[in-house]
Amino acid sequence: MKSYIQNLFAERIGGKNFGKEDIIYKFEKIKRAKKEAKKRFPDVELIDMGVGEPDEMADPEVIETLYNEAKKHENRGYADNGIQELKDAVVEYMENVYGVKGIDPVNEVIHSVGSKPALAYIASVFINPGDITLMTVPGYPVTATHTEWYGGEVYKLPLLEENGFLPDLESIPEDVKKRAKILYLNYPNNPTGAQATVEFYREVVEFAKENSIVVVQDAAYGALTYNGKPLSFLSVDGAKDVGVEIHSFSKAYNMTGWRLAFVVGNELIIKGFATVKDNFDSGQFIPIQKAGIYCLKHPEITERTRQKYERRLKKMVDMFNELGFDAKMPGGTFYLYLKIPKGTKDGIVFNNAEEFSQYLIKEKLISTVPWDDAGSFVRLAACFPAFKDGKVSEEEEDRILNEVKRRLSEIEFVFE
């Protein structure tokens, strides 16, 4: 018997057709392709370079901090909008690592249960029906999804190679600018690996002021940079007047799953965020926040991780260039963003990145993530597991990369 519940789903997630659509999303296609490949080649190692998740655990001292704080009676309760000690540590961290001074620890900082909810809450703070979010693509779609759920619209800004994977703000039509409320940025950028420049951020500040737009800079990979010191949007004059920056502990401190982030910047935006947050969650577990304080006081943890990714990415760039690809060292993140070949010399044609990615999984058991939003590229992650005796091993790392090279060397790719 058909349940009446089927007719009650909100239109924002599909209404009466919820669960009935045949759309198969990108990551589900990858999952299915990996399963098919393992079935065909059960004895061949599947090399997963598609997962955008740190391969290591959090540092032992971070885990020990969590353990010790979890035993304290006073830490058992709701954290609501966060403990002040974490906010104070954020202010010190932003100055020590990014050179950002003058942050008010009471009114200009707030924690979040991970950066994903933070990106979702932002839409709730600002978007009414008919409002527009300016969203860079390819990219992380959470703010865009929630914009549409609140009746807003999304205007996509393609990240093109010829623009250094920075959005062209001058290309935005006047009528779009008039209705736009949020400009979402993400630098260092997932998936392109591009880093923003001071000049670009200055342009963003001017653009935001001229058009009365809130800037949300997603700095999930902020400290993982390879061509100089980390750059914060808030280090640019006037940035705090127009926006906020979101920082995550997941990538910088190998704390994926701990769900801890912070939002820092404009006082009014933080106040609105706090109001929405207070109606969605009761704060992250206080011992996790305490562990986060330990992290912020020890940025050398991030530096060790950054060095590992830099080493791997350099090897990956060299390897893919030897195979005929046009690989360039990213400015940040742990991703390599590669333009796909046109096909192979034996007649296979790749019409888009999805076809190329599926081919690599099914024929060579190498998993990547395809992006066809602005050109056809695949993303490869340098955070693949490479352990020996329970520790990160450069020897094992080299073995994996050499195996990737061996498999791809069997193919004669055709490029432009």
Coordinates of C-alpha atoms in Angstrom, one line a residue:
M1 CA 0.0 0.0 0.0
K2 CA 1.3 3.4 -1.0
S3 CA 2.0 5.6 2.1
Y4 CA 0.4 9.0 2.4
I5 CA 3.9 10.2 3.6
Q6 CA 5.1 10.2 0.0
N7 CA 2.8 13.1 -0.7
L8 CA 4.1 15.2 2.2
F9 CA 7.7 15.7 1.4
A10 CA 8.8 19.3 1.0
E11 CA 9.2 20.6 -2.6
R12 CA 12.8 21.6 -1.8
I13 CA 13.9 17.9 -1.7
G14 CA 11.6 16.7 -4.5
G15 CA 8.0 16.8 -3.1
K16 CA 5.9 13.9 -4.2
N17 CA 8.7 12.6 -6.4
F18 CA 11.2 12.3 -3.6
G19 CA 13.2 9.1 -3.9
K20 CA 11.6 8.3 -7.3
E21 CA 14.0 10.2 -9.6
D22 CA 16.6 8.2 -11.6
I23 CA 19.3 10.7 -11.2
I24 CA 22.6 9.1 -10.1
Y25 CA 24.9 11.6 -8.6
K26 CA 28.6 11.8 -9.3
F27 CA 29.9 10.2 -6.2
E28 CA 27.4 7.4 -6.4
K29 CA 28.6 6.7 -9.9
I30 CA 32.2 6.5 -8.7
K31 CA 31.1 4.1 -5.9
R32 CA 29.4 1.8 -8.3
A33 CA 32.3 1.9 -10.8
K34 CA 34.7 0.9 -8.0
K35 CA 32.5 -2.0 -7.0
E36 CA 32.3 -3.1 -10.6
A37 CA 36.1 -2.8 -11.1
K38 CA 36.8 -4.9 -7.9
K39 CA 34.4 -7.5 -9.1
R40 CA 36.2 -7.8 -12.5
F41 CA 39.7 -7.6 -11.0
P42 CA 39.4 -9.0 -7.5
D43 CA 43.2 -9.4 -7.1
V44 CA 44.2 -6.0 -8.3
E45 CA 44.7 -3.2 -5.8
L46 CA 42.3 -0.3 -6.2
I47 CA 44.2 3.0 -5.7
D48 CA 41.8 5.6 -4.4
M49 CA 42.9 9.1 -5.2
G50 CA 39.4 10.5 -5.2
V51 CA 38.7 10.7 -1.5
G52 CA 39.1 14.2 -0.2
E53 CA 39.8 13.2 3.4
P54 CA 43.0 13.3 5.4
D55 CA 44.7 9.8 5.6
E56 CA 46.1 10.3 9.1
M57 CA 44.5 10.4 12.6
A58 CA 44.7 13.5 14.7
D59 CA 48.0 13.9 16.6
P60 CA 48.3 11.8 19.8
E61 CA 48.4 15.0 21.9
V62 CA 45.1 16.2 20.5
I63 CA 43.5 12.9 21.2
E64 CA 44.9 12.9 24.7
T65 CA 43.5 16.4 25.3
L66 CA 40.0 15.1 24.2
Y67 CA 40.4 12.1 26.5
N68 CA 41.4 14.2 29.6
E69 CA 38.8 16.9 29.0
A70 CA 36.0 14.3 28.5
K71 CA 36.7 13.0 32.1
K72 CA 35.9 16.4 33.6
H73 CA 32.5 16.8 35.1
E74 CA 32.2 20.5 34.2
N75 CA 32.6 19.6 30.5
R76 CA 29.6 17.4 30.2
G77 CA 26.9 19.9 29.3
Y78 CA 25.8 21.9 26.2
A79 CA 28.2 24.3 24.7
D80 CA 25.6 26.3 22.9
N81 CA 27.4 29.0 20.9
G82 CA 30.9 28.0 22.2
I83 CA 33.3 28.4 25.0
Q84 CA 35.2 31.7 25.3
E85 CA 38.6 30.0 25.6
L86 CA 38.2 28.7 22.0
K87 CA 37.3 32.2 20.8
D88 CA 40.4 33.6 22.5
A89 CA 42.6 30.9 20.9
V90 CA 41.1 31.8 17.5
V91 CA 42.2 35.4 17.8
E92 CA 45.8 34.4 18.7
Y93 CA 45.8 31.8 15.8
M94 CA 44.6 34.3 13.2
E95 CA 47.3 36.8 14.2
N96 CA 50.1 34.2 14.5
V97 CA 49.4 32.2 11.3
Y98 CA 47.7 34.8 9.1
G99 CA 48.8 38.1 10.4
V100 CA 45.2 39.2 11.0
K101 CA 45.0 41.6 14.0
G102 CA 42.2 43.3 15.8
I103 CA 39.6 40.5 16.0
D104 CA 37.2 40.9 18.9
P105 CA 37.2 37.5 20.6
V106 CA 33.7 38.1 22.0
N107 CA 31.7 39.5 19.1
E108 CA 33.7 38.5 16.0
V109 CA 34.3 34.8 16.5
I110 CA 32.0 31.8 16.8
H111 CA 32.5 28.1 16.6
S112 CA 30.5 25.7 14.3
V113 CA 29.9 22.0 14.3
G114 CA 32.1 21.7 11.3
S115 CA 32.3 24.0 8.3
K116 CA 29.5 22.2 6.4
P117 CA 26.7 23.4 8.8
A118 CA 28.3 26.9 8.8
L119 CA 27.9 27.1 5.0
A120 CA 24.3 25.9 5.4
Y121 CA 23.5 28.4 8.2
I122 CA 24.8 31.4 6.2
A123 CA 22.0 31.0 3.7
S124 CA 19.4 30.9 6.5
V125 CA 20.9 34.2 7.8
F126 CA 20.5 36.1 4.6
I127 CA 18.5 34.5 1.9
N128 CA 14.8 35.4 1.2
P129 CA 12.9 34.2 -1.9
G130 CA 14.3 35.9 -5.0
D131 CA 17.7 36.7 -3.5
I132 CA 20.8 35.5 -5.2
T133 CA 24.0 33.7 -4.0
L134 CA 27.0 34.1 -6.3
M135 CA 28.7 30.7 -6.3
T136 CA 32.0 29.7 -7.8
V137 CA 32.0 26.4 -9.8
P138 CA 33.3 23.8 -9.7
G139 CA 33.0 23.7 -5.9
Y140 CA 31.4 22.6 -2.7
P141 CA 27.6 23.2 -3.2
V142 CA 26.2 23.4 0.3
T143 CA 25.5 27.2 0.4
A144 CA 24.0 27.0 -3.1
T145 CA 21.7 24.1 -2.1
H146 CA 20.4 25.9 1.0
T147 CA 20.0 29.1 -1.0
E148 CA 17.6 27.3 -3.3
W149 CA 15.8 25.6 -0.3
Y150 CA 15.0 29.1 1.0
G151 CA 13.6 30.2 -2.3
G152 CA 16.7 32.0 -3.5
E153 CA 18.6 31.6 -6.8
V154 CA 22.2 30.7 -7.6
Y155 CA 24.3 32.5 -10.1
K156 CA 27.4 30.4 -11.1
L157 CA 30.8 31.9 -11.6
P158 CA 33.0 29.5 -13.6
L159 CA 36.6 29.0 -12.4
L160 CA 38.5 29.0 -15.7
E161 CA 42.2 28.1 -16.1
E162 CA 42.8 31.2 -18.2
N163 CA 41.7 33.4 -15.2
G164 CA 43.9 31.5 -12.7
F165 CA 40.8 29.8 -11.4
L166 CA 39.5 33.1 -10.0
P167 CA 36.0 34.3 -10.7
D168 CA 35.4 37.1 -13.1
L169 CA 33.4 39.5 -11.0
E170 CA 33.1 42.1 -13.9
S171 CA 31.2 39.5 -15.9
I172 CA 28.2 39.5 -13.5
P173 CA 25.2 41.2 -15.0
E174 CA 23.8 44.3 -13.3
D175 CA 20.4 42.8 -12.6
V176 CA 22.1 39.9 -10.9
K177 CA 24.3 42.1 -8.8
K178 CA 21.2 44.0 -7.6
R179 CA 19.6 40.9 -6.2
A180 CA 22.8 39.2 -5.0
K181 CA 23.3 39.0 -1.2
I182 CA 26.1 36.5 -0.8
L183 CA 29.4 35.9 -2.7
Y184 CA 30.8 32.5 -1.8
L185 CA 34.6 32.0 -2.3
N186 CA 36.8 29.1 -1.4
Y187 CA 40.6 29.6 -1.4
P188 CA 42.8 27.6 -1.5
N189 CA 40.2 26.1 -3.8
N190 CA 38.6 22.7 -3.9
P191 CA 39.0 21.2 -6.5
T192 CA 41.3 23.4 -8.6
G193 CA 44.0 23.9 -5.9
A194 CA 44.2 27.6 -6.8
Q195 CA 45.2 30.2 -4.2
A196 CA 43.8 33.7 -4.2
T197 CA 45.9 36.8 -4.3
V198 CA 45.9 40.0 -2.2
E199 CA 44.9 41.9 -5.4
F200 CA 41.9 39.7 -5.9
Y201 CA 40.8 40.0 -2.4
R202 CA 41.0 43.8 -2.7
E203 CA 38.8 43.6 -5.8
V204 CA 36.4 41.4 -3.8
V205 CA 36.1 44.0 -1.0
E206 CA 35.5 46.8 -3.4
F207 CA 32.9 44.7 -5.3
A208 CA 31.1 43.8 -2.1
K209 CA 30.9 47.4 -0.9
E210 CA 29.7 48.7 -4.2
N211 CA 27.0 46.1 -4.5
S212 CA 26.1 45.6 -0.8
I213 CA 27.0 41.9 -0.8
V214 CA 28.2 39.7 2.0
V215 CA 31.4 37.8 1.3
V216 CA 31.8 34.2 2.7
Q217 CA 35.3 32.9 2.3
D218 CA 35.6 29.2 2.9
A219 CA 39.1 28.6 4.2
A220 CA 38.8 24.9 4.8
Y221 CA 42.3 24.4 3.3
G222 CA 43.6 27.8 4.4
A223 CA 46.9 26.8 6.0
L224 CA 47.8 24.1 3.3
T225 CA 49.7 26.4 0.9
Y226 CA 52.8 25.8 -1.2
N227 CA 53.9 29.1 -2.7
G228 CA 54.3 31.3 0.3
K229 CA 52.6 32.1 3.7
P230 CA 48.9 31.4 4.1
L231 CA 46.7 34.2 3.1
S232 CA 43.5 35.2 4.9
F233 CA 40.8 37.3 3.3
L234 CA 40.6 39.2 6.5
S235 CA 44.2 40.4 6.2
V236 CA 43.0 42.8 3.4
D237 CA 41.9 46.3 4.4
G238 CA 38.1 46.5 4.6
A239 CA 37.5 42.8 4.5
K240 CA 36.0 42.6 7.9
D241 CA 33.5 45.3 6.9
V242 CA 32.0 43.0 4.2
G243 CA 32.5 39.4 5.2
V244 CA 33.6 36.4 7.3
E245 CA 36.0 33.6 6.8
I246 CA 35.3 30.0 7.8
H247 CA 38.1 27.8 9.1
S248 CA 38.0 24.0 9.6
F249 CA 40.0 21.8 11.8
S250 CA 39.4 18.8 9.5
K251 CA 42.1 19.4 6.9
A252 CA 44.6 21.4 8.8
Y253 CA 44.7 19.0 11.8
N254 CA 43.5 15.7 10.5
M255 CA 40.3 16.0 12.4
T256 CA 37.7 14.9 9.8
G257 CA 34.8 13.5 11.8
W258 CA 35.5 15.6 14.9
R259 CA 33.2 18.3 13.4
L260 CA 34.8 21.5 14.6
A261 CA 35.2 24.8 12.7
F262 CA 35.0 28.5 13.4
V263 CA 33.6 31.6 11.7
V264 CA 35.5 34.9 12.1
G265 CA 35.0 38.4 10.8
N266 CA 32.1 40.9 10.6
E267 CA 30.3 41.4 13.9
L268 CA 26.8 41.7 12.4
I269 CA 27.2 38.5 10.3
I270 CA 28.5 36.6 13.4
K271 CA 25.5 37.9 15.4
G272 CA 23.1 36.7 12.7
F273 CA 24.9 33.4 12.5
A274 CA 24.7 32.9 16.2
T275 CA 21.0 33.4 16.2
V276 CA 20.5 30.8 13.5
K277 CA 22.9 28.4 15.0
D278 CA 21.2 28.7 18.4
N279 CA 18.1 27.4 16.7
F280 CA 19.8 24.5 14.9
D281 CA 22.3 23.0 17.4
S282 CA 23.5 23.2 21.0
G283 CA 27.2 23.5 20.2
Q284 CA 30.0 21.0 19.8
F285 CA 31.1 18.8 22.7
I286 CA 33.3 21.0 25.0
P287 CA 36.2 18.5 25.1
I288 CA 36.4 18.6 21.3
Q289 CA 36.6 22.4 21.6
K290 CA 39.3 22.0 24.2
A291 CA 41.2 19.7 21.8
G292 CA 40.7 22.4 19.1
I293 CA 42.4 25.0 21.5
Y294 CA 45.4 22.7 21.7
C295 CA 45.5 22.6 17.9
L296 CA 45.4 26.3 17.5
K297 CA 48.2 26.7 19.9
H298 CA 50.3 24.2 17.9
P299 CA 50.3 25.2 14.2
E300 CA 53.4 23.1 13.7
I301 CA 51.0 20.1 13.5
T302 CA 49.6 21.6 10.3
E303 CA 53.1 22.4 9.0
R304 CA 54.1 18.7 9.3
T305 CA 51.0 17.7 7.4
R306 CA 51.5 20.4 4.8
Q307 CA 55.1 19.2 4.1
K308 CA 53.7 15.7 3.5
Y309 CA 51.2 16.9 1.0
E310 CA 53.7 19.1 -0.7
R311 CA 56.1 16.2 -1.1
R312 CA 53.4 14.0 -2.6
L313 CA 52.0 16.7 -4.9
K314 CA 55.4 17.4 -6.4
K315 CA 55.9 13.8 -7.2
M316 CA 52.4 13.6 -8.7
V317 CA 53.1 16.7 -10.9
D318 CA 56.3 15.2 -12.2
M319 CA 54.7 11.8 -12.8
F320 CA 51.7 13.2 -14.8
N321 CA 53.9 15.5 -16.8
E322 CA 56.0 12.5 -17.8
L323 CA 52.8 10.8 -18.9
G324 CA 52.0 13.7 -21.2
F325 CA 49.5 15.7 -19.0
D326 CA 49.9 19.4 -18.3
A327 CA 50.2 19.2 -14.5
K328 CA 51.0 22.2 -12.4
M329 CA 51.8 22.4 -8.7
P330 CA 48.7 23.8 -6.9
G331 CA 48.8 26.9 -4.7
G332 CA 47.1 25.0 -1.9
T333 CA 44.9 22.2 -0.8
F334 CA 45.9 18.5 -1.2
Y335 CA 44.5 18.2 -4.7
L336 CA 45.9 18.0 -8.2
Y337 CA 43.6 19.3 -10.9
L338 CA 44.3 17.8 -14.3
K339 CA 42.8 18.6 -17.7
I340 CA 41.7 15.3 -19.3
P341 CA 43.1 13.9 -22.5
K342 CA 41.0 13.8 -25.6
G343 CA 41.2 10.0 -25.8
T344 CA 43.6 7.2 -26.5
K345 CA 45.6 6.2 -29.6
D346 CA 43.5 3.0 -29.9
G347 CA 40.4 5.0 -30.6
I348 CA 38.7 5.6 -27.2
V349 CA 37.3 9.1 -27.0
F350 CA 36.6 11.0 -23.7
N351 CA 33.8 13.4 -24.3
N352 CA 33.9 14.7 -20.7
A353 CA 35.7 14.2 -17.4
E354 CA 33.1 11.8 -16.1
E355 CA 33.9 9.4 -19.0
F356 CA 37.6 9.6 -18.4
S357 CA 37.2 9.1 -14.6
Q358 CA 35.0 6.1 -15.2
Y359 CA 37.6 4.6 -17.6
L360 CA 40.4 5.0 -15.1
I361 CA 38.4 3.3 -12.4
K362 CA 37.0 0.4 -14.5
E363 CA 40.1 -0.3 -16.6
K364 CA 43.0 0.7 -14.3
L365 CA 41.4 0.7 -10.9
I366 CA 42.5 4.2 -10.2
S367 CA 39.8 6.3 -8.6
T368 CA 39.5 10.1 -9.3
V369 CA 36.8 12.7 -9.1
P370 CA 35.5 14.3 -12.4
W371 CA 34.5 17.9 -12.8
D372 CA 32.8 19.2 -16.0
D373 CA 31.5 22.5 -14.6
A374 CA 34.1 24.7 -16.3
G375 CA 36.1 22.6 -18.7
S376 CA 36.8 18.9 -18.2
F377 CA 39.2 18.1 -15.4
V378 CA 39.8 15.3 -12.8
R379 CA 40.8 15.9 -9.2
L380 CA 43.4 13.6 -7.6
A381 CA 44.0 13.7 -3.9
A382 CA 47.4 13.5 -2.3
C383 CA 45.9 12.2 1.0
F384 CA 45.9 8.5 -0.1
P385 CA 46.8 6.1 2.7
A386 CA 50.5 5.1 2.6
F387 CA 51.4 3.4 5.9
K388 CA 54.0 0.9 7.0
D389 CA 54.0 -0.5 10.6
G390 CA 51.2 2.0 11.4
K391 CA 53.2 5.1 10.4
V392 CA 53.2 7.2 7.2
S393 CA 55.8 5.7 4.9
E394 CA 57.5 7.5 2.1
E395 CA 58.5 4.1 0.7
E396 CA 54.9 3.0 0.6
E397 CA 54.0 6.4 -0.9
D398 CA 56.5 5.9 -3.7
R399 CA 55.2 2.3 -4.3
I400 CA 51.7 3.5 -4.8
L401 CA 52.7 6.4 -7.1
N402 CA 55.0 4.1 -9.1
E403 CA 52.1 1.7 -9.5
V404 CA 49.8 4.5 -10.8
K405 CA 52.5 5.5 -13.3
R406 CA 53.0 1.9 -14.4
R407 CA 49.3 1.4 -15.1
L408 CA 48.9 4.7 -16.9
S409 CA 52.0 4.1 -19.0
E410 CA 50.2 1.2 -20.6
I411 CA 47.9 3.7 -22.3
E412 CA 48.9 6.1 -25.1
F413 CA 46.8 9.2 -24.4
V414 CA 45.9 11.7 -27.0
F415 CA 46.1 15.3 -26.0
E416 CA 45.2 18.6 -27.8

